[in-house]
Coordinates of N, CA and C in Angstrom, one line a residue:
X1 N 2.7 2.1 11.9 CA 1.7 1.3 12.6 C 0.0 2.3 13.0
X2 N -1.2 1.8 12.9 CA -2.1 2.5 13.3 C -2.4 3.0 14.5
X3 N -3.0 4.5 14.8 CA -3.2 4.3 16.1 C -4.4 3.9 16.2
X4 N -4.6 3.6 18.0 CA -5.6 3.6 18.4 C -7.3 4.8 17.4
X5 N -8.5 3.7 17.7 CA -9.6 4.4 17.1 C -9.8 4.9 18.2
X6 N -10.7 6.5 17.1 CA -10.8 7.2 18.3 C -12.0 6.9 19.6
X7 N -12.0 7.7 20.8 CA -13.1 7.5 21.6 C -12.5 6.0 22.3
X8 N -11.5 5.1 21.8 CA -11.6 3.9 23.0 C -10.3 4.3 23.7
X9 N -10.5 3.8 25.1 CA -9.4 3.9 26.1 C -9.5 2.7 26.8
X10 N -8.3 2.7 27.1 CA -7.9 1.6 28.5 C -6.4 1.5 28.5
X11 N -5.6 0.0 28.4 CA -4.4 0.3 29.0 C -3.3 0.4 27.4
X12 N -2.4 1.3 27.6 CA -1.3 1.6 26.3 C -1.3 0.3 25.2
X13 N -1.7 1.0 24.2 CA -1.0 -0.3 23.3 C 0.2 -0.5 23.0
X14 N 0.4 -2.3 23.0 CA 2.1 -2.9 22.9 C 1.8 -3.1 22.1
X15 N 3.1 -2.3 21.0 CA 3.6 -2.7 19.6 C 4.3 -3.8 19.4
X16 N 4.6 -4.2 20.0 CA 4.8 -5.8 19.7 C 3.6 -6.3 20.0
X17 N 2.7 -6.5 20.4 CA 1.1 -7.2 20.3 C 0.7 -7.4 19.1
X18 N 0.7 -5.8 18.7 CA -0.1 -4.9 17.3 C 1.2 -5.9 16.1
X19 N 2.0 -6.1 16.3 CA 2.9 -6.3 15.5 C 2.8 -7.9 15.3
X20 N 2.3 -8.8 16.5 CA 2.1 -10.2 16.4 C 1.1 -10.6 16.0
X21 N 0.2 -9.9 15.9 CA -1.4 -9.7 15.3 C -1.5 -9.8 14.0
X22 N -1.0 -8.5 13.8 CA -0.6 -8.2 11.8 C -0.4 -9.3 11.0
X23 N 1.0 -9.8 12.0 CA 1.7 -10.9 11.1 C 0.6 -12.5 10.9
X24 N 0.0 -12.0 12.3 CA -0.8 -13.7 12.7 C -2.0 -13.8 11.4
X25 N -2.5 -12.4 11.3 CA -3.5 -12.2 10.1 C -3.1 -12.6 9.3
X26 N -1.8 -12.2 8.8 CA -1.7 -12.6 7.4 C -1.3 -13.7 7.0
X27 N -1.1 -14.6 8.2 CA -0.7 -15.9 8.0 C -1.4 -16.6 7.5
X28 N -2.6 -16.5 8.6 CA -4.2 -17.2 8.6 C -4.9 -16.7 7.0
X29 N -4.7 -15.8 6.8 CA -5.2 -15.9 5.6 C -4.6 -16.2 4.0
X30 N -3.4 -16.7 4.2 CA -3.1 -17.3 3.1 C -3.4 -18.6 3.1
X31 N -3.4 -19.2 4.8 CA -3.8 -20.2 5.1 C -5.1 -20.9 4.8
X32 N -6.2 -20.0 5.3 CA -7.7 -20.0 5.2 C -7.9 -19.4 4.6
X33 N -8.0 -18.3 3.9 CA -8.5 -17.5 3.2 C -9.2 -16.6 3.9
X34 N -10.0 -15.7 2.9 CA -11.0 -14.7 3.6 C -11.9 -15.4 4.3
X35 N -12.6 -16.1 3.7 CA -14.2 -16.3 4.1 C -14.0 -17.0 5.2
X36 N -13.2 -18.1 5.7 CA -12.9 -19.4 6.5 C -12.0 -17.8 7.9
X37 N -11.4 -17.2 7.3 CA -10.8 -16.6 8.8 C -11.5 -16.1 9.5
X38 N -11.5 -16.1 10.6 CA -12.4 -15.2 12.0 C -11.2 -14.6 12.6
X39 N -12.0 -13.5 13.9 CA -11.1 -12.8 15.0 C -10.8 -13.7 15.6
X40 N -10.9 -14.7 15.8 CA -10.5 -16.2 16.7 C -9.7 -17.0 16.2
X41 N -9.7 -17.0 14.9 CA -8.5 -17.6 14.4 C -6.4 -16.5 14.2
X42 N -7.0 -15.4 14.3 CA -6.3 -14.7 14.5 C -5.5 -14.4 16.3
X43 N -6.0 -14.4 17.0 CA -5.8 -14.4 18.2 C -5.7 -15.6 18.9
X44 N -5.7 -16.9 18.2 CA -5.0 -17.8 19.0 C -3.9 -18.0 18.5
X45 N -3.2 -17.9 16.8 CA -2.2 -17.6 16.5 C -1.5 -16.4 17.0
X46 N -2.0 -15.4 17.3 CA -0.8 -14.1 18.2 C -0.7 -14.6 19.6
X47 N -1.6 -15.9 20.0 CA -1.4 -15.6 21.9 C -2.0 -14.6 22.5
X48 N -3.3 -14.2 21.9 CA -3.5 -13.0 22.3 C -5.5 -13.2 22.8
X49 N -5.4 -12.6 24.0 CA -7.5 -13.1 23.8 C -8.2 -11.6 22.7
X50 N -9.1 -12.3 22.7 CA -9.6 -12.1 21.4 C -10.7 -10.5 21.8
X51 N -10.6 -10.4 23.1 CA -11.1 -9.0 24.0 C -9.4 -8.4 23.2
X52 N -8.8 -8.7 23.2 CA -7.7 -7.9 23.0 C -7.4 -7.4 21.6
X53 N -8.3 -8.3 20.6 CA -8.8 -7.6 19.0 C -9.3 -6.4 19.3
X54 N -10.7 -6.9 19.4 CA -11.8 -6.2 19.3 C -12.0 -4.9 20.2
X55 N -10.5 -5.0 21.2 CA -9.6 -3.4 21.4 C -9.1 -2.3 20.5
X56 N -8.8 -3.1 19.6 CA -8.0 -2.3 18.8 C -8.9 -2.5 17.5
X57 N -9.4 -3.6 17.1 CA -10.1 -3.6 15.4 C -11.6 -3.9 15.8
X58 N -12.6 -3.0 15.2 CA -13.7 -3.7 15.2 C -14.2 -4.7 14.9
X59 N -13.8 -5.4 13.5 CA -14.2 -5.9 13.0 C -12.9 -6.7 11.9
X60 N -13.3 -7.7 11.3 CA -12.3 -8.5 10.8 C -12.0 -7.4 9.7
X61 N -12.3 -6.9 8.9 CA -12.1 -6.0 7.9 C -11.1 -5.3 8.3
X62 N -11.8 -4.7 9.0 CA -10.3 -3.4 9.9 C -9.1 -4.2 9.9
X63 N -9.5 -5.3 10.6 CA -8.2 -6.2 11.2 C -6.8 -6.4 9.9
X64 N -7.7 -7.1 8.8 CA -7.2 -7.5 7.7 C -6.5 -6.3 6.9
X65 N -7.4 -5.0 6.7 CA -6.8 -4.0 5.7 C -5.2 -3.1 6.7
X66 N -5.2 -2.9 7.9 CA -3.5 -2.8 8.9 C -2.6 -3.9 8.6
X67 N -2.9 -5.1 8.3 CA -2.1 -6.2 8.2 C -1.6 -6.0 6.9
X68 N -2.5 -5.8 5.8 CA -2.1 -5.6 4.4 C -1.2 -4.3 4.3
X69 N -2.0 -2.8 5.0 CA -1.4 -1.8 5.4 C 0.0 -1.6 6.0
X70 N 0.3 -2.6 7.0 CA 1.4 -2.7 7.5 C 2.9 -2.8 6.7
X71 N 2.4 -3.6 5.6 CA 3.6 -4.3 4.1 C 3.9 -3.0 3.9
X72 N 2.9 -2.6 3.0 CA 2.8 -1.5 2.4 C 3.8 -0.1 2.9
X73 N 3.2 0.1 4.3 CA 4.4 0.8 5.1 C 5.3 0.9 5.1
X74 N 6.4 -0.9 4.7 CA 7.5 -0.7 4.4 C 8.3 -0.5 3.3
X75 N 7.8 0.3 2.3 CA 8.0 0.6 1.0 C 8.8 2.1 1.2
X76 N 9.9 2.5 1.1 CA 10.5 3.4 1.1 C 11.3 4.0 -0.5
X77 N 11.4 5.1 -0.6 CA 12.2 5.7 -1.3 C 13.7 6.9 -1.4
X78 N 14.4 6.2 -1.1 CA 16.0 6.4 -1.1 C 16.8 7.3 -1.9
X79 N 17.2 8.2 -2.0 CA 17.4 9.1 -3.0 C 18.5 8.5 -4.1
X80 N 18.2 8.6 -5.0 CA 19.0 7.7 -6.1 C 19.9 8.4 -7.2
X81 N 19.8 9.6 -6.7 CA 20.1 11.0 -8.0 C 19.4 11.4 -9.2
X82 N 18.0 10.4 -9.3 CA 17.2 10.8 -10.4 C 16.2 10.4 -10.3
X83 N 14.9 11.3 -10.7 CA 13.6 10.6 -10.8 C 13.7 9.3 -11.5
X84 N 14.2 9.2 -12.3 CA 14.4 7.7 -12.9 C 14.9 6.2 -12.0
X85 N 15.7 7.2 -11.8 CA 16.5 6.1 -10.9 C 15.6 6.0 -9.6
X86 N 14.8 6.7 -9.0 CA 13.9 6.3 -8.0 C 12.9 5.6 -8.4
X87 N 12.2 6.5 -9.5 CA 11.0 5.6 -9.9 C 11.2 3.8 -9.9
X88 N 12.1 3.6 -10.5 CA 12.5 2.1 -10.7 C 12.7 1.3 -9.4
X89 N 13.4 2.3 -8.7 CA 14.2 1.2 -7.6 C 12.7 1.1 -6.3
X90 N 11.7 2.0 -6.5 CA 10.6 1.7 -5.7 C 9.6 0.7 -6.6
X91 N 9.3 0.9 -7.6 CA 8.6 -0.7 -8.6 C 9.2 -1.9 -8.3
X92 N 10.7 -2.1 -8.1 CA 10.8 -3.5 -8.2 C 11.3 -3.6 -6.1
X93 N 10.6 -2.7 -5.3 CA 10.0 -2.3 -4.2 C 9.0 -3.4 -3.7
X94 N 7.8 -3.0 -4.6 CA 7.1 -3.1 -4.6 C 6.7 -4.3 -5.1
X95 N 6.8 -4.2 -6.7 CA 7.2 -5.7 -7.0 C 8.0 -7.4 -6.4
X96 N 8.9 -6.7 -5.6 CA 9.4 -7.8 -4.6 C 7.9 -8.0 -3.5
X97 N 7.6 -6.6 -3.1 CA 6.8 -7.3 -2.1 C 5.2 -8.4 -2.2
X98 N 5.2 -7.8 -3.8 CA 3.7 -8.4 -3.9 C 3.6 -10.0 -4.5
X99 N 5.2 -10.3 -4.5 CA 5.9 -12.1 -5.3 C 5.4 -12.5 -3.2
X100 N 5.6 -11.6 -2.1 CA 5.7 -12.7 -0.8 C 4.0 -13.4 -1.0
X101 N 3.7 -14.6 -0.5 CA 2.5 -15.0 -0.5 C 1.5 -14.2 0.5
X102 N 1.8 -13.9 1.9 CA 1.0 -12.9 2.6 C 0.7 -11.6 1.6
X103 N 1.5 -11.1 1.1 CA 1.0 -10.1 0.7 C -0.1 -9.6 -0.5
X104 N 0.2 -11.2 -1.2 CA -0.4 -11.3 -2.9 C -2.0 -12.2 -2.0
X105 N -2.1 -12.7 -1.4 CA -2.8 -13.0 -0.6 C -4.3 -12.1 0.0
X106 N -3.5 -10.8 1.1 CA -4.2 -10.2 1.3 C -5.1 -9.2 0.4
X107 N -3.5 -8.5 -0.2 CA -4.2 -7.4 -1.0 C -5.4 -8.1 -2.1
X108 N -5.6 -9.3 -2.4 CA -6.2 -9.4 -3.2 C -7.7 -9.6 -2.4
X109 N -7.7 -10.5 -1.2 CA -8.9 -10.2 -0.8 C -9.4 -9.1 -0.2
X110 N -9.0 -8.2 0.7 CA -9.6 -7.1 0.9 C -9.7 -6.1 -0.8
X111 N -9.2 -6.3 -1.5 CA -9.9 -5.5 -2.8 C -11.2 -6.6 -3.3
X112 N -11.2 -7.6 -3.0 CA -12.3 -8.4 -3.6 C -13.5 -8.1 -2.7
X113 N -13.2 -8.3 -1.7 CA -13.9 -7.6 -0.7 C -14.7 -6.7 0.0
X114 N -14.2 -5.6 -0.9 CA -14.5 -4.4 -0.7 C -15.6 -3.7 -1.8
X115 N -15.6 -4.6 -3.1 CA -16.6 -4.3 -3.8 C -17.9 -4.3 -3.3
X116 N -17.9 -5.4 -2.5 CA -19.3 -5.3 -1.7 C -19.3 -4.3 -0.6
X117 N -18.4 -3.9 -0.4 CA -18.5 -3.0 1.2 C -18.1 -2.2 1.3
X118 N -18.5 -0.6 1.2 CA -18.3 0.2 1.3 C -17.3 1.6 2.3
X119 N -18.0 0.5 3.1 CA -16.6 0.9 4.6 C -15.3 0.6 4.4
X120 N -15.4 -0.7 3.7 CA -14.0 -1.4 3.6 C -13.4 -0.5 2.7
X121 N -14.1 0.1 1.7 CA -13.2 0.7 0.6 C -12.4 2.1 0.9
X122 N -13.2 2.9 1.9 CA -12.7 4.0 2.2 C -11.5 3.7 3.2
X123 N -11.4 2.0 4.0 CA -11.0 2.3 5.1 C -9.7 1.5 4.0
X124 N -9.7 1.1 3.0 CA -8.3 0.6 2.6 C -7.5 2.1 1.6
X125 N -8.8 2.7 1.1 CA -8.3 4.2 0.4 C -8.0 5.1 1.9
X126 N -7.8 5.1 2.9 CA -7.6 5.8 4.2 C -6.1 5.3 4.2
X127 N -5.9 3.9 4.6 CA -5.3 3.5 5.6 C -4.0 2.5 4.3
X128 N -4.1 2.7 3.3 CA -3.6 2.0 2.5 C -2.7 3.1 1.0
X129 N -4.1 3.8 0.3 CA -3.8 4.3 -1.1 C -3.4 6.0 -0.3
X130 N -4.3 6.6 0.2 CA -3.6 7.8 1.2 C -2.2 8.1 1.9
X131 N -1.8 6.6 2.4 CA -0.4 7.2 3.3 C 0.0 6.5 2.2
X132 N 0.6 5.6 0.9 CA 1.6 5.3 0.2 C 1.5 7.1 -1.0
X133 N 0.9 7.5 -1.6 CA 1.2 8.3 -1.9 C 1.9 9.4 -1.5
X134 N 3.0 9.5 -0.4 CA 3.7 10.1 0.5 C 4.8 10.0 -0.9
X135 N 5.0 8.7 -0.9 CA 6.0 8.5 -2.0 C 6.7 8.9 -3.5
X136 N 5.1 9.1 -3.6 CA 5.3 10.0 -5.2 C 5.4 11.6 -4.8
X137 N 4.6 12.2 -3.6 CA 4.8 13.4 -3.2 C 6.3 13.7 -2.8
X138 N 6.9 12.7 -2.6 CA 9.1 12.6 -2.6 C 9.2 12.7 -3.4
X139 N 9.0 11.9 -3.9 CA 9.9 11.9 -5.8 C 9.6 12.9 -6.3
X140 N 8.0 13.3 -6.3 CA 8.6 14.7 -7.1 C 9.0 16.0 -6.5
X141 N 8.6 15.8 -5.1 CA 9.5 17.2 -4.6 C 11.1 17.1 -4.9
X142 N 11.6 15.8 -4.9 CA 13.2 15.9 -4.9 C 13.5 16.4 -7.0
X143 N 12.6 15.4 -7.4 CA 12.9 15.6 -9.3 C 12.3 17.2 -9.3
X144 N 11.7 18.1 -8.4 CA 11.7 19.4 -9.2 C 12.8 20.3 -8.1
X145 N 13.6 19.6 -7.2 CA 14.2 20.5 -6.4 C 15.8 20.1 -7.8
X146 N 15.6 19.3 -8.2 CA 17.0 18.7 -8.9 C 16.5 19.4 -10.5
X147 N 15.6 20.2 -11.2 CA 15.6 20.4 -12.1 C 14.4 19.7 -12.7
X148 N 14.1 18.5 -12.6 CA 14.0 17.1 -13.4 C 12.4 17.5 -13.9
X149 N 11.5 18.1 -12.7 CA 9.8 18.3 -13.2 C 9.5 20.3 -12.7
X150 N 8.7 20.9 -13.5 CA 8.5 21.9 -12.7 C 7.7 21.9 -11.6
X151 N 7.6 22.9 -10.9 CA 7.0 23.1 -9.9 C 5.2 23.4 -10.4
X152 N 4.9 23.3 -9.6 CA 3.3 22.9 -9.5 C 2.4 24.1 -8.3
X153 N 2.1 25.5 -9.1 CA 1.7 26.4 -7.9 C 0.4 26.1 -7.4
X154 N -0.5 25.8 -8.8 CA -1.7 25.4 -8.1 C -2.1 24.1 -7.2
X155 N -2.1 24.1 -5.2 CA -2.4 23.0 -5.1 C -3.1 22.0 -5.3
X156 N -4.6 22.2 -6.0 CA -5.6 21.1 -6.3 C -4.7 20.2 -7.6
X157 N -4.3 21.1 -8.7 CA -4.1 20.3 -9.6 C -2.3 19.6 -9.6
X158 N -2.2 20.2 -8.4 CA -0.2 19.2 -8.0 C -1.3 18.1 -7.2
X159 N -2.4 18.1 -6.8 CA -3.1 17.0 -6.1 C -3.7 16.1 -6.9
X160 N -3.8 16.8 -7.6 CA -4.2 15.6 -9.1 C -3.6 14.6 -9.7
X161 N -1.8 15.6 -10.3 CA -1.6 14.7 -10.5 C -0.6 13.8 -9.6
X162 N -0.7 14.2 -8.8 CA 0.1 13.3 -7.8 C -0.8 11.8 -7.8
X163 N -2.2 12.1 -7.5 CA -2.9 10.4 -7.8 C -3.2 10.2 -9.0
X164 N -2.8 11.0 -10.4 CA -2.7 10.3 -11.5 C -1.4 9.3 -11.2
X165 N 0.0 9.9 -10.9 CA 1.1 9.7 -10.8 C 0.8 7.9 -10.1
X166 N 0.4 8.2 -8.9 CA -0.2 6.8 -7.8 C -0.7 6.3 -8.9
X167 N -1.9 6.2 -9.3 CA -2.6 5.2 -9.6 C -2.0 4.6 -11.1
X168 N -1.2 5.3 -11.5 CA -0.7 5.1 -13.0 C 0.9 3.8 -12.6
X169 N 1.3 4.1 -11.5 CA 2.3 3.0 -11.0 C 1.8 2.1 -10.5
X170 N 0.7 2.2 -9.4 CA 0.5 1.2 -8.6 C -0.3 0.4 -9.2
X171 N -1.4 1.0 -10.5 CA -2.2 0.2 -11.1 C -1.6 -1.0 -12.1
X172 N -0.7 -0.6 -12.6 CA 0.0 -0.7 -13.8 C 0.7 -2.4 -13.1
X173 N 1.8 -1.9 -12.0 CA 2.2 -3.2 -11.2 C 1.3 -4.2 -10.7
X174 N -0.1 -3.6 -10.1 CA -0.7 -4.7 -9.4 C -1.0 -5.8 -10.7
X175 N -1.6 -4.9 -12.2 CA -2.0 -5.4 -12.5 C -1.6 -6.6 -13.4
X176 N 0.0 -5.9 -13.6 CA 1.4 -7.1 -14.3 C 1.8 -8.2 -12.9
X177 N 1.4 -7.8 -11.8 CA 2.3 -9.0 -11.2 C 0.8 -10.1 -10.3
X178 N 0.1 -9.0 -10.6 CA -1.0 -10.1 -9.5 C -2.4 -10.5 -10.4
X179 N -2.7 -9.8 -11.3 CA -3.7 -9.9 -12.9 C -3.1 -11.3 -13.9
X180 N -2.1 -10.2 -14.3 CA -1.5 -10.8 -15.7 C -0.6 -12.0 -14.9
X181 N 0.3 -11.9 -13.9 CA 0.9 -12.8 -13.3 C 2.3 -12.7 -14.2
X182 N 2.7 -11.8 -15.1 CA 4.0 -11.7 -15.5 C 4.8 -11.0 -14.6
X183 N 6.0 -11.6 -15.1 CA 7.4 -10.9 -14.1 C 7.4 -9.6 -14.6
X184 N 7.9 -9.0 -13.2 CA 7.8 -7.3 -13.1 C 9.9 -7.3 -12.7
X185 N 10.7 -7.5 -13.7 CA 11.9 -7.6 -13.6 C 12.5 -6.1 -14.2
X186 N 13.6 -6.2 -14.0 CA 14.7 -5.2 -14.1 C 14.3 -4.7 -15.4
X187 N 14.0 -5.3 -17.0 CA 13.7 -5.0 -18.3 C 12.4 -4.2 -18.1
X188 N 11.2 -5.2 -18.0 CA 10.5 -4.6 -17.5 C 10.4 -3.3 -16.8
X189 N 10.7 -3.4 -15.8 CA 10.5 -2.1 -14.8 C 11.3 -0.5 -15.4
X190 N 12.7 -0.9 -16.4 CA 12.9 0.3 -17.2 C 12.1 0.7 -18.3
X191 N 11.4 0.0 -19.0 CA 10.5 0.0 -20.1 C 9.5 0.8 -19.7
X192 N 8.8 0.6 -18.2 CA 7.7 0.9 -17.5 C 8.4 2.2 -17.5
X193 N 9.4 2.7 -16.6 CA 9.8 4.1 -16.2 C 10.3 4.7 -17.2
X194 N 10.3 4.3 -18.5 CA 11.4 5.1 -19.5 C 9.4 5.8 -20.2
X195 N 8.2 5.0 -20.0 CA 7.1 5.6 -20.4 C 6.9 6.3 -19.9
X196 N 6.5 6.4 -18.4 CA 6.3 7.2 -17.5 C 7.2 8.3 -17.5
X197 N 8.4 8.6 -17.8 CA 9.1 9.4 -17.6 C 8.8 10.8 -18.6
X198 N 8.8 9.3 -20.1 CA 8.1 10.4 -21.0 C 6.2 11.3 -20.9
X199 N 5.8 10.3 -20.8 CA 4.4 11.0 -19.8 C 4.7 12.6 -19.0
X200 N 5.4 12.5 -17.8 CA 5.7 13.3 -16.8 C 6.4 14.6 -17.7
X201 N 7.6 14.6 -18.5 CA 8.1 15.2 -19.5 C 7.1 16.3 -20.4
X202 N 6.6 15.5 -21.1 CA 5.8 15.8 -22.0 C 4.5 16.7 -21.1
X203 N 3.9 16.5 -20.0 CA 3.1 17.0 -19.4 C 3.7 18.4 -18.8
X204 N 5.2 18.9 -19.0 CA 5.7 19.7 -18.6 C 5.0 20.7 -19.3
X205 N 5.2 22.3 -18.2 CA 4.6 23.5 -19.6 C 5.8 23.9 -20.0
X206 N 5.3 24.7 -21.2 CA 6.6 25.4 -21.9 C 6.4 26.4 -21.5

């Protein structure tokens, strides 16, 4: 759950109220779409006053991004014993998440709207993209500890590699599931993972 915006004061936030608001936001998006969704719709569905919403989120953009981010924060990377198995597991989790109507609708809505709103793009980057790179960092650290991947001494280059791996996985799965509307099943995931592993091993220094 996101922390209150800097500079805002008042009563402590209720985790239960936050969860209800974010769930109501996703439900409203599925039913109404981005253009018709209002803060009033969300407050009515969540059973809270609009002032409660505005104490937490300055506008609809912030609220919807956080509603999407909460879904992605549920993704995990359990240790399956190998980098290949770890990748397959998280990709299948991601695909399952994207099959949920509220996830598909919310993600497509914020991405479409962000093409016209730089502040929204920045919020997507910090609330969703940067937070989910934790999975790539964890997966690489495990693989390096197992000897599957080499350590990178240069922190800048390591960060660039993390960004690239994230972009390849997230971009490919989103395109497959939401743009092409093709299945992300176990066979596809195994083939994709094998291709990714080939690239990762090929990038290793001699």
